[in-house]
Short mmCIF file of C-alpha atoms in Angstrom, two decimals:
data_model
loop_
_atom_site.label_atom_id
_atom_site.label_comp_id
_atom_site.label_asym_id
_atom_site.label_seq_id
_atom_site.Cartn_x
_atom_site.Cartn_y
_atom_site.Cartn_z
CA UNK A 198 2.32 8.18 32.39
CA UNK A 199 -1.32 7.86 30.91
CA UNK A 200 -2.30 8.44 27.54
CA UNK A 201 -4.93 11.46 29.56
CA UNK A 202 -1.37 13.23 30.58
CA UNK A 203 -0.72 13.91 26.91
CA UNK A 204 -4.64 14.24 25.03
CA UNK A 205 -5.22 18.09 25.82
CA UNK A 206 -3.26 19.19 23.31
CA UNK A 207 -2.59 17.04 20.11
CA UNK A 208 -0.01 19.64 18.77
CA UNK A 209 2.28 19.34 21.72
CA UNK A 210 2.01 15.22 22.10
CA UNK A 211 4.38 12.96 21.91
CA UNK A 212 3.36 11.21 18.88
CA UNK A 213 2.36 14.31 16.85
CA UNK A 214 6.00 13.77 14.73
CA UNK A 215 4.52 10.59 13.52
CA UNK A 216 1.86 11.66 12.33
CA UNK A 217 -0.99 12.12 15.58
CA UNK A 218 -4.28 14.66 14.75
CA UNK A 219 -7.11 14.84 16.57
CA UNK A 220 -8.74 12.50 14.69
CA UNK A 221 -6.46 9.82 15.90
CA UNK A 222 -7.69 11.09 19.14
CA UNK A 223 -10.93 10.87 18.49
CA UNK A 224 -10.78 7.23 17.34
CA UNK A 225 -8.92 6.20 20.41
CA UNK A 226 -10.56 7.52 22.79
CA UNK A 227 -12.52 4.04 23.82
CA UNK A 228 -9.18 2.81 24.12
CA UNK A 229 -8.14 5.52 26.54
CA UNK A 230 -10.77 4.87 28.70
CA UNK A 231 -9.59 1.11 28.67
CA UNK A 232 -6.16 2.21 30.30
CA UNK A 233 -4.35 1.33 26.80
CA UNK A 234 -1.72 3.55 25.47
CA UNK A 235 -1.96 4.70 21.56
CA UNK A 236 1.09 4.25 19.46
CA UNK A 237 2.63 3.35 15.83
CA UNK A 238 4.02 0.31 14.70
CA UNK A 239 7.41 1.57 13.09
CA UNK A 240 8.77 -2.09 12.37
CA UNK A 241 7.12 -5.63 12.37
CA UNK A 242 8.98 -8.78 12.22
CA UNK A 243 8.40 -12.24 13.34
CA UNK A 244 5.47 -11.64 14.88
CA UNK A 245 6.85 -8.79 16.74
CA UNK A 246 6.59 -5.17 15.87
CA UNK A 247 7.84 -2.11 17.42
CA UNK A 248 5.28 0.66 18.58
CA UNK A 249 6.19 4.06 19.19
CA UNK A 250 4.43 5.43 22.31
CA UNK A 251 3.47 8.43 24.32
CA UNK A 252 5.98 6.65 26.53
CA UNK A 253 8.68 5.55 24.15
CA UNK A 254 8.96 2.61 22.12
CA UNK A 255 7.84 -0.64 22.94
CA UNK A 256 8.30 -4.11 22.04
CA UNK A 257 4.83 -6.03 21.21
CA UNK A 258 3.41 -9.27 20.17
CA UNK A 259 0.95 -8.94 17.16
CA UNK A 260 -0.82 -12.10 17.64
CA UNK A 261 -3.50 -10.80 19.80
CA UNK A 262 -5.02 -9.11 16.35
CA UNK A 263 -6.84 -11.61 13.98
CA UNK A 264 -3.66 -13.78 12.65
CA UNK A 265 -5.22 -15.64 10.51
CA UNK A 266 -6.34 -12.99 8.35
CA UNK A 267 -3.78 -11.24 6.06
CA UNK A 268 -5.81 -8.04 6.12
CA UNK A 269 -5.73 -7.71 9.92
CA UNK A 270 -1.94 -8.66 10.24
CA UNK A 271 -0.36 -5.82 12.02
CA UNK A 272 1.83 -3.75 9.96
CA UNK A 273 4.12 -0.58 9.49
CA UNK A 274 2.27 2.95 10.05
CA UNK A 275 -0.97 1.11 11.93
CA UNK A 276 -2.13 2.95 14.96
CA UNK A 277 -2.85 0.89 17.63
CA UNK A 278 -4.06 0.14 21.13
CA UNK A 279 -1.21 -1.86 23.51
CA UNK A 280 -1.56 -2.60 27.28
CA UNK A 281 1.31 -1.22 28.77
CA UNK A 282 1.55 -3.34 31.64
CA UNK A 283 1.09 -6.45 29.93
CA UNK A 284 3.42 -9.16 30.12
CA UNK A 285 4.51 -9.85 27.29
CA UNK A 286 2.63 -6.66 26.12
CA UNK A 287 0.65 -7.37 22.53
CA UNK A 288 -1.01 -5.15 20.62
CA UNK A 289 -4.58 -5.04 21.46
CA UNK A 290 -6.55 -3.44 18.44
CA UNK A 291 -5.80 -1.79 15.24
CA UNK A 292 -7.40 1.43 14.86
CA UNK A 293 -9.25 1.78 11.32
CA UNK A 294 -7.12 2.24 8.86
CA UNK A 295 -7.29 5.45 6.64
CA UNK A 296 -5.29 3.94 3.38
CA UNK A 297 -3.47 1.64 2.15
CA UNK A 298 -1.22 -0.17 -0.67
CA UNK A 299 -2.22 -3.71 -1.00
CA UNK A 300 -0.52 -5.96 -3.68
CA UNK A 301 -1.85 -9.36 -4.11
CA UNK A 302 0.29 -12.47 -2.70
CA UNK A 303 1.94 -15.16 -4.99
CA UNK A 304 -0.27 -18.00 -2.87
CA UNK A 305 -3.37 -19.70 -4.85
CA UNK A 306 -5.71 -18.30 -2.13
CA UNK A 307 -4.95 -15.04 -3.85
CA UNK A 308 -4.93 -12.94 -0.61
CA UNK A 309 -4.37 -9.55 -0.48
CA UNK A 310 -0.45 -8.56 1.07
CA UNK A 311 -0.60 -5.23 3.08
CA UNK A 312 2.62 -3.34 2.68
CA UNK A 313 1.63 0.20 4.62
CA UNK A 314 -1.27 1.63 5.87
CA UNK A 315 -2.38 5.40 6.77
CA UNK A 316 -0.48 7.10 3.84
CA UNK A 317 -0.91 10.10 1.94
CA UNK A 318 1.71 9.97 -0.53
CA UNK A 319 2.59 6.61 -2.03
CA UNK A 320 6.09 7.17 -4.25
CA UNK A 321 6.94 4.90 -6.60
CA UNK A 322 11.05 5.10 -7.61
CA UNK A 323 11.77 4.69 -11.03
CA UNK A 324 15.88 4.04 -11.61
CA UNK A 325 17.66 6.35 -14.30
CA UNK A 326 20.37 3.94 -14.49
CA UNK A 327 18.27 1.31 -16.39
CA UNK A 328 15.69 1.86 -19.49
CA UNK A 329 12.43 2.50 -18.40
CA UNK A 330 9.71 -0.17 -17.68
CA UNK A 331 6.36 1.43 -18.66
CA UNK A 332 4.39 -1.74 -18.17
CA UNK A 333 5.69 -2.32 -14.52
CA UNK A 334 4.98 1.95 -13.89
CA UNK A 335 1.31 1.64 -14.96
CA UNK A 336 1.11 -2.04 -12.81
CA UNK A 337 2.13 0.42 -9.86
CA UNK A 338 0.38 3.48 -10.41
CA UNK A 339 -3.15 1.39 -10.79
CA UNK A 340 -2.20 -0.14 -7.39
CA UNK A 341 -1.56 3.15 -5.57
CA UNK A 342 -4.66 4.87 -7.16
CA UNK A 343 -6.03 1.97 -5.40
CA UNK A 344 -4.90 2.46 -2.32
CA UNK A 345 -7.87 1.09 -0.06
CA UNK A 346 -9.88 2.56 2.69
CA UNK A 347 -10.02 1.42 6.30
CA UNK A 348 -13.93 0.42 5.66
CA UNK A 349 -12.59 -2.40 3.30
CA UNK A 350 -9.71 -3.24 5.01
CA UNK A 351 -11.33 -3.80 9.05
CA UNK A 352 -14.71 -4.54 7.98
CA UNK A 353 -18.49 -2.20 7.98
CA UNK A 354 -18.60 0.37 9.58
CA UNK A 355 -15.17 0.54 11.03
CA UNK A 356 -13.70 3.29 8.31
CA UNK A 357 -12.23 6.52 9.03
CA UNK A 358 -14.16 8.76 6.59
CA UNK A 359 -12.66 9.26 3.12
CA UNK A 360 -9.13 8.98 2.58
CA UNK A 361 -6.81 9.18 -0.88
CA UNK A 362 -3.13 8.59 -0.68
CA UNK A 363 -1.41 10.45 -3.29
CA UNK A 364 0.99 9.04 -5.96
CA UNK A 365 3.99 10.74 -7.20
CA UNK A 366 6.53 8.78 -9.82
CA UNK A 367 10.18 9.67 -8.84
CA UNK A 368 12.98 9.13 -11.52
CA UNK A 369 16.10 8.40 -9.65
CA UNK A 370 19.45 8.94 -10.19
CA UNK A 371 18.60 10.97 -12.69
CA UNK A 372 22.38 12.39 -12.91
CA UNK A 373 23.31 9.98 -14.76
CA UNK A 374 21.37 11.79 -17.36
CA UNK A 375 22.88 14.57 -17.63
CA UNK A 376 21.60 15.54 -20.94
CA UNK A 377 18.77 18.39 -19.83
CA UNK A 378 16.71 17.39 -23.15
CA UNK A 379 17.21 13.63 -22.71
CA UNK A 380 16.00 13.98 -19.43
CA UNK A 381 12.73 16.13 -20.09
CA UNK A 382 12.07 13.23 -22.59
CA UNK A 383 11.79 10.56 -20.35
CA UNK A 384 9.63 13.03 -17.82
CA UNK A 385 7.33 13.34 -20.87
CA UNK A 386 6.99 9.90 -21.92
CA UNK A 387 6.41 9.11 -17.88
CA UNK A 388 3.56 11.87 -17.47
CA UNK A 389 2.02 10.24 -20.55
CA UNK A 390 1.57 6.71 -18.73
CA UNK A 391 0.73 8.24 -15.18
CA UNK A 392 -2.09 11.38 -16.00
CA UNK A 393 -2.52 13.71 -13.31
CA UNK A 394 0.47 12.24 -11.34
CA UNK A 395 3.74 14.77 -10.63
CA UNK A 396 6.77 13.34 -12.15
CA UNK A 397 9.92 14.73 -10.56
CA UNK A 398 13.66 13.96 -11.28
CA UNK A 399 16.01 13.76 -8.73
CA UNK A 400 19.32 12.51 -7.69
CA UNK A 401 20.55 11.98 -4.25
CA UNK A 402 24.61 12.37 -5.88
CA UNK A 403 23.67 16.30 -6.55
CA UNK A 404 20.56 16.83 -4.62
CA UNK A 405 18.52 17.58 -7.58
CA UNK A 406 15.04 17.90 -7.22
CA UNK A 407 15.19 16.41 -2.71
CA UNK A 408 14.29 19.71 -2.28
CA UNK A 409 10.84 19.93 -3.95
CA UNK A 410 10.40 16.50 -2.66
CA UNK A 411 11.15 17.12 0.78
CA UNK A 412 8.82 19.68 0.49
CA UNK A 413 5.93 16.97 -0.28
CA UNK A 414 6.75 14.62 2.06
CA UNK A 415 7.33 17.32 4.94
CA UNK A 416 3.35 16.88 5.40
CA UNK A 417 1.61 13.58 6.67
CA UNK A 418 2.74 9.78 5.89
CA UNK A 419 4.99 8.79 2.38
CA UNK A 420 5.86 5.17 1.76
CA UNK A 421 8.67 4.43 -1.04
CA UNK A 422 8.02 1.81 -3.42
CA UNK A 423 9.54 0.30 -6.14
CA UNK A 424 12.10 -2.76 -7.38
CA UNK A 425 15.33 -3.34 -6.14
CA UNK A 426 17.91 -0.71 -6.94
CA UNK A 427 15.82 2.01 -7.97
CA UNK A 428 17.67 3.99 -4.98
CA UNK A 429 14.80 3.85 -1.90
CA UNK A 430 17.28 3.76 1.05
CA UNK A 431 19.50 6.07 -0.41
CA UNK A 432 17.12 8.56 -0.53
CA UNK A 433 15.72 7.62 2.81
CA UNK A 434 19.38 8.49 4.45
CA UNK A 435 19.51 11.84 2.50
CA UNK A 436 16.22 13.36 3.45
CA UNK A 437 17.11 12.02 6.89
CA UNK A 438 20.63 13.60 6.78
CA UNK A 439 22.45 10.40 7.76
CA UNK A 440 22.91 7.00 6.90
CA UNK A 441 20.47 5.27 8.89
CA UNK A 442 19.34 2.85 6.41
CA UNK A 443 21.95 0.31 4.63
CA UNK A 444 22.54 0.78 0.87
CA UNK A 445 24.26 -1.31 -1.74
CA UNK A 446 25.95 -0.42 -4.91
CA UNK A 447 23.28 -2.08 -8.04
CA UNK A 448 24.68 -4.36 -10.77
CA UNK A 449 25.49 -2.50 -13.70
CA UNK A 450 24.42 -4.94 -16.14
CA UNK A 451 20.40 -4.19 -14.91
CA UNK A 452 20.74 -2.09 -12.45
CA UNK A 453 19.35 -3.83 -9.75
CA UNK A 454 19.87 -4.08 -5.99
CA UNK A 455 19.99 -7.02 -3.93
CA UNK A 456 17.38 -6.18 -1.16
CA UNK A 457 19.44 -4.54 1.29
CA UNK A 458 16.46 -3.28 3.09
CA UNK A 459 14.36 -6.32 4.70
CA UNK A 460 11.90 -4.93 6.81
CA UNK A 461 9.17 -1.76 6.41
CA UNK A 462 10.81 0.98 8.69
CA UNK A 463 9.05 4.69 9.71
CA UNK A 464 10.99 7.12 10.00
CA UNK A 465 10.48 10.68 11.30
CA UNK A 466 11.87 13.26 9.18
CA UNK A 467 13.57 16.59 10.65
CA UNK A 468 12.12 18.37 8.61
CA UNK A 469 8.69 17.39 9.22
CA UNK A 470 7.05 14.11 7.80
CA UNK A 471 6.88 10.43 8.38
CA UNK A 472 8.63 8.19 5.85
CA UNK A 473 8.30 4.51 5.09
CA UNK A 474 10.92 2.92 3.47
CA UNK A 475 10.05 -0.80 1.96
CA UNK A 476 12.51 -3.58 0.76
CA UNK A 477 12.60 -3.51 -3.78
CA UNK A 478 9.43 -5.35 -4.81
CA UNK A 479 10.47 -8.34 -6.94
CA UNK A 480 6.78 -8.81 -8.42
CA UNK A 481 3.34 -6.30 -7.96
CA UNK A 482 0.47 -8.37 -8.21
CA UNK A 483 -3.00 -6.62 -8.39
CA UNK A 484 -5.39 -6.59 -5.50
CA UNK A 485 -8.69 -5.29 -5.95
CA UNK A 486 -7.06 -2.48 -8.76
CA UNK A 487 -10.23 -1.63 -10.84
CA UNK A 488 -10.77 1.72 -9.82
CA UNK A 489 -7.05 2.57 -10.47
CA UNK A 490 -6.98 0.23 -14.00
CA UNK A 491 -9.56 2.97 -14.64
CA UNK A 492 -7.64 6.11 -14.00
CA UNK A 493 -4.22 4.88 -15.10
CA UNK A 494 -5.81 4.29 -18.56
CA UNK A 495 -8.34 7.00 -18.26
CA UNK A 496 -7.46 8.03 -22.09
CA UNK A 497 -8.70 4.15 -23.47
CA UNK A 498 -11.91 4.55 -20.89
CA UNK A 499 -12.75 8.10 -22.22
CA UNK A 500 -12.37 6.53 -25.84
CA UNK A 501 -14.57 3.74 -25.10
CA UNK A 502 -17.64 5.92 -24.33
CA UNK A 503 -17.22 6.90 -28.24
CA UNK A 504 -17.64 3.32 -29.52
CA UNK A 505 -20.52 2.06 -31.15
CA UNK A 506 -21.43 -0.53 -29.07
CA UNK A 507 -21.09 0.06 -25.48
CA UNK A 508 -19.39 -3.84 -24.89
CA UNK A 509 -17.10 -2.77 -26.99
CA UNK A 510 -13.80 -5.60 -27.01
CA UNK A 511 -11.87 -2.92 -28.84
CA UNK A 512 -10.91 -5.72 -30.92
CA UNK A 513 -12.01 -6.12 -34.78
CA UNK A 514 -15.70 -4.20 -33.84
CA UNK A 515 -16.89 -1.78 -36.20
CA UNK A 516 -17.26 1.96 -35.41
CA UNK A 517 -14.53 1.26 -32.71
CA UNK A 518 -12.97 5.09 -31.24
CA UNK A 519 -10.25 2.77 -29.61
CA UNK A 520 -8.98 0.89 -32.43
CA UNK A 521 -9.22 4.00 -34.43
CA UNK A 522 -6.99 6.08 -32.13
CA UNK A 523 -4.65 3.87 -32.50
CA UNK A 524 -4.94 3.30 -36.74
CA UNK A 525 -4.33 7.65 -36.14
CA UNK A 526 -1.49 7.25 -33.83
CA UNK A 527 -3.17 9.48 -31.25
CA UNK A 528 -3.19 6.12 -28.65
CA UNK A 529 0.10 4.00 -28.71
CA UNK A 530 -0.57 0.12 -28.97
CA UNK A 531 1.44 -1.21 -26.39
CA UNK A 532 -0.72 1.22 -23.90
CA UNK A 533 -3.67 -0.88 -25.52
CA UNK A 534 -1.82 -4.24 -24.62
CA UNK A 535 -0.86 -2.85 -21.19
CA UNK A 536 -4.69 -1.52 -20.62
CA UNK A 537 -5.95 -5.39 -21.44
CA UNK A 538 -3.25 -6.91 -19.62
CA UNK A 539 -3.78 -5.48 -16.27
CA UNK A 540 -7.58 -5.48 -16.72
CA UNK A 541 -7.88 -9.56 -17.17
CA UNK A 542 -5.31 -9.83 -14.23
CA UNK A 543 -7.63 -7.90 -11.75
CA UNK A 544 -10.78 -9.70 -12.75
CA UNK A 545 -8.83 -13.03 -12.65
CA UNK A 546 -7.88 -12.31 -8.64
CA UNK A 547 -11.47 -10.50 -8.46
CA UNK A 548 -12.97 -14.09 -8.62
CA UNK A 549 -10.74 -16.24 -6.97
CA UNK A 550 -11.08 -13.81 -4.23
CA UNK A 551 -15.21 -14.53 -4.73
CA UNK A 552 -14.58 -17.97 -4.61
CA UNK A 553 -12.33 -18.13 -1.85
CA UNK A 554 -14.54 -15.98 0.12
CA UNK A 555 -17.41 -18.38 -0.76
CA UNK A 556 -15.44 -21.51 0.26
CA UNK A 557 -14.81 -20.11 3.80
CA UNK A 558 -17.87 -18.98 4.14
CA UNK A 559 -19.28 -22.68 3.38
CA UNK A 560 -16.71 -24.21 5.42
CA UNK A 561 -17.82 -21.55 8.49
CA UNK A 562 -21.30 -22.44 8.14
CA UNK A 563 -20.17 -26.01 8.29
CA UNK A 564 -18.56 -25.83 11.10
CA UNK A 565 -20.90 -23.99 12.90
CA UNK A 566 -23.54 -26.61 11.24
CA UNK A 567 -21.33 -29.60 13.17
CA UNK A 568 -21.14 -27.65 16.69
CA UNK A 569 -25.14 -27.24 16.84
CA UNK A 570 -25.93 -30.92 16.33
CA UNK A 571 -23.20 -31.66 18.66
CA UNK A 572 -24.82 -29.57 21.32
CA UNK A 573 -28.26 -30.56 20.22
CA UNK A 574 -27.20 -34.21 20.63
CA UNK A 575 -25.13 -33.18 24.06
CA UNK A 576 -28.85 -31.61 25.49
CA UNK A 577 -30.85 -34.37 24.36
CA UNK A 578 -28.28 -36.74 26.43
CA UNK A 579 -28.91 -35.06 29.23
CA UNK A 580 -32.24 -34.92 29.11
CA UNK A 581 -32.59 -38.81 29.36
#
């Protein structure tokens, strides 16, 4: 059955549970015309991934798409183009990504790891069970107010319009504080750290707060991020309603899990909603996080504009508003540290990535260099 069979009406097609609009339509249609079939990668692994398709799912080979660059690897929630006759089949195109939530890789190249793409709401657990880690919150929340546009992430011209994936901060297992005060404590000192970002208890033992958040992810794309433990699958398999995904009881000395989930799965909600569900992060390296530095911190940058001097270190200047925010206790220290911190980490990977980017680009026009006087030299042979 063709992809035409299903286009008239996006409402009623196949792949509208997982998250198909007309704009997806739009964007395809070259594709269509092509004889490929649209679909969504709900899975990748060894150079496989699984693509959900007008015609059920299918098992593809991602090689056909740019291996060799780590922001082109296929991964779970693209929308792509696959041949389905092909033999094996392989994906044949990504379409351009909307968002996405890049972390940078532990390599020297300092290359940018994609870990989903075409979100809208990018939740970041935060475990109950352990004290809270407000440095490794703000690391996230910078990276998810980050969350990059298909222009950057498939080159000019090839973006989808404007796109924001939303954060929200979930505190799980938050029956283990059963305290009511406690609790509305640690929600406070969250919201403090993540401004403009809804902070919402819940606990997958009583079903607190699932209902509110079913209620956010019931529209468009969510992916679920955060370390180890902090109760991901668990609440995967209770806003599914079943036990699809394998959990693990976490240590009790730190709480943490030990990565039962090893592979990005989508998963269609029944009551409305695509979820991604990610393997703990054991470290959250910036990628390309000024923007999000910015609004994390947006309390130290408004400050800033008060300073004396507008290069302001914030350091032993005079007629500082920072430093004296902090002297009144109006700006807490260690959000200072924190601020600096992530801020000399994103301009450290900023130029590596520039000088990366210029070494391949010298080594390209090298190579390029070597293949003209090879076919200069090849034409001049002939000519004798």
């Amino acid at each position: 059955m063709s992809f035409h069979d299903f286009q008239a009406s996006v409402p009623s097609h196949p792949l509208a549970p997982y998250g198909w609009d007309d704009a997806w339509a739009d964007a395809f249609t070259p594709y269509a015309e092509q004889g490929l079939l649209p679909g969504r990668v709900v899975r990748v692994d060894r150079g496989q991934c699984d693509v959900v398709t007008p015609g059920g799912t299918l098992r593809a080979d991602t090689a056909f798409v740019v291996p060799r660059d780590p922001m082109r690897i296929v991964c779970t929630g693209d929308w792509v183009a696959v041949d389905p006759d092909g033999d094996p089949r392989f994906v044949r195109t990504l379409l351009p990504r909307r968002t996405a939530f890049v972390r940078s890789t532990s390599s020297q190249r300092s290359e940018g790891q994609v870990l989903a793409t075409n979100i809208d709401h990018i939740v970041i657990c935060v475990s109950l069970a352990v004290e809270l880690d407000l440095g490794r919150l703000e690391r996230f929340l910078a990276l998810a107010m980050s969350s990059t546009e298909g222009a950057a992430l498939l080159g000019p011209g090839q973006g989808a319009g404007r796109y924001e994936a939303q954060p929200v901060v979930l505190l799980t297992k938050a029956d283990l504080v059963p305290d009511t005060v406690t609790l509305s404590h640690l929600v406070q000192d969250v919201e403090r750290v993540a401004p403009g970002v809804q902070v919402l208890p819940v606990s997958s033992s009583t079903g607190g707060g699932v209902d509110v958040f079913r209620a956010i992810v019931s529209g468009g794309t969510s992916v679920l991020l955060g370390i180890s433990g902090a109760g991901k699958s668990t609440l995967a398999n209770t806003l599914l309603g079943t036990d699809v995904m394998e959990v693990r009881a976490a240590r009790d000395v730190d709480g943490k899990g030990r990565h039962t989930t090893t592979t990005r799965n989508l998963l269609v909600l029944p009551g409305g909603g695509v979820l991604i569900d990610t393997p703990g992060l054991r470290g959250v390296g910036l990628w390309d996080a000024g923007t999000g530095v910015g609004q994390v911190f947006s309390e130290i940058e408004e400050l800033a504009r008060e300073c004396r001097f507008h290069d302001c270190a914030h350091q032993a200047e005079p007629g500082c508003a920072v430093l004296g925010a902090i002297e009144d206790g109006s700006l807490a220290e260690r959000r200072l540290d924190s601020y600096r911190k992530l801020l000399r980490e994103n301009q450290r990977i900023a130029a590596k990535t520039d000088a990366r980017l210029r070494s391949e680009t010298l080594r390209e026009w090298k190579r390029r260099g070597a293949e003209g006087r090879q076919a200069m030299a090849m034409k001049r042979g002939g000519a004798r």
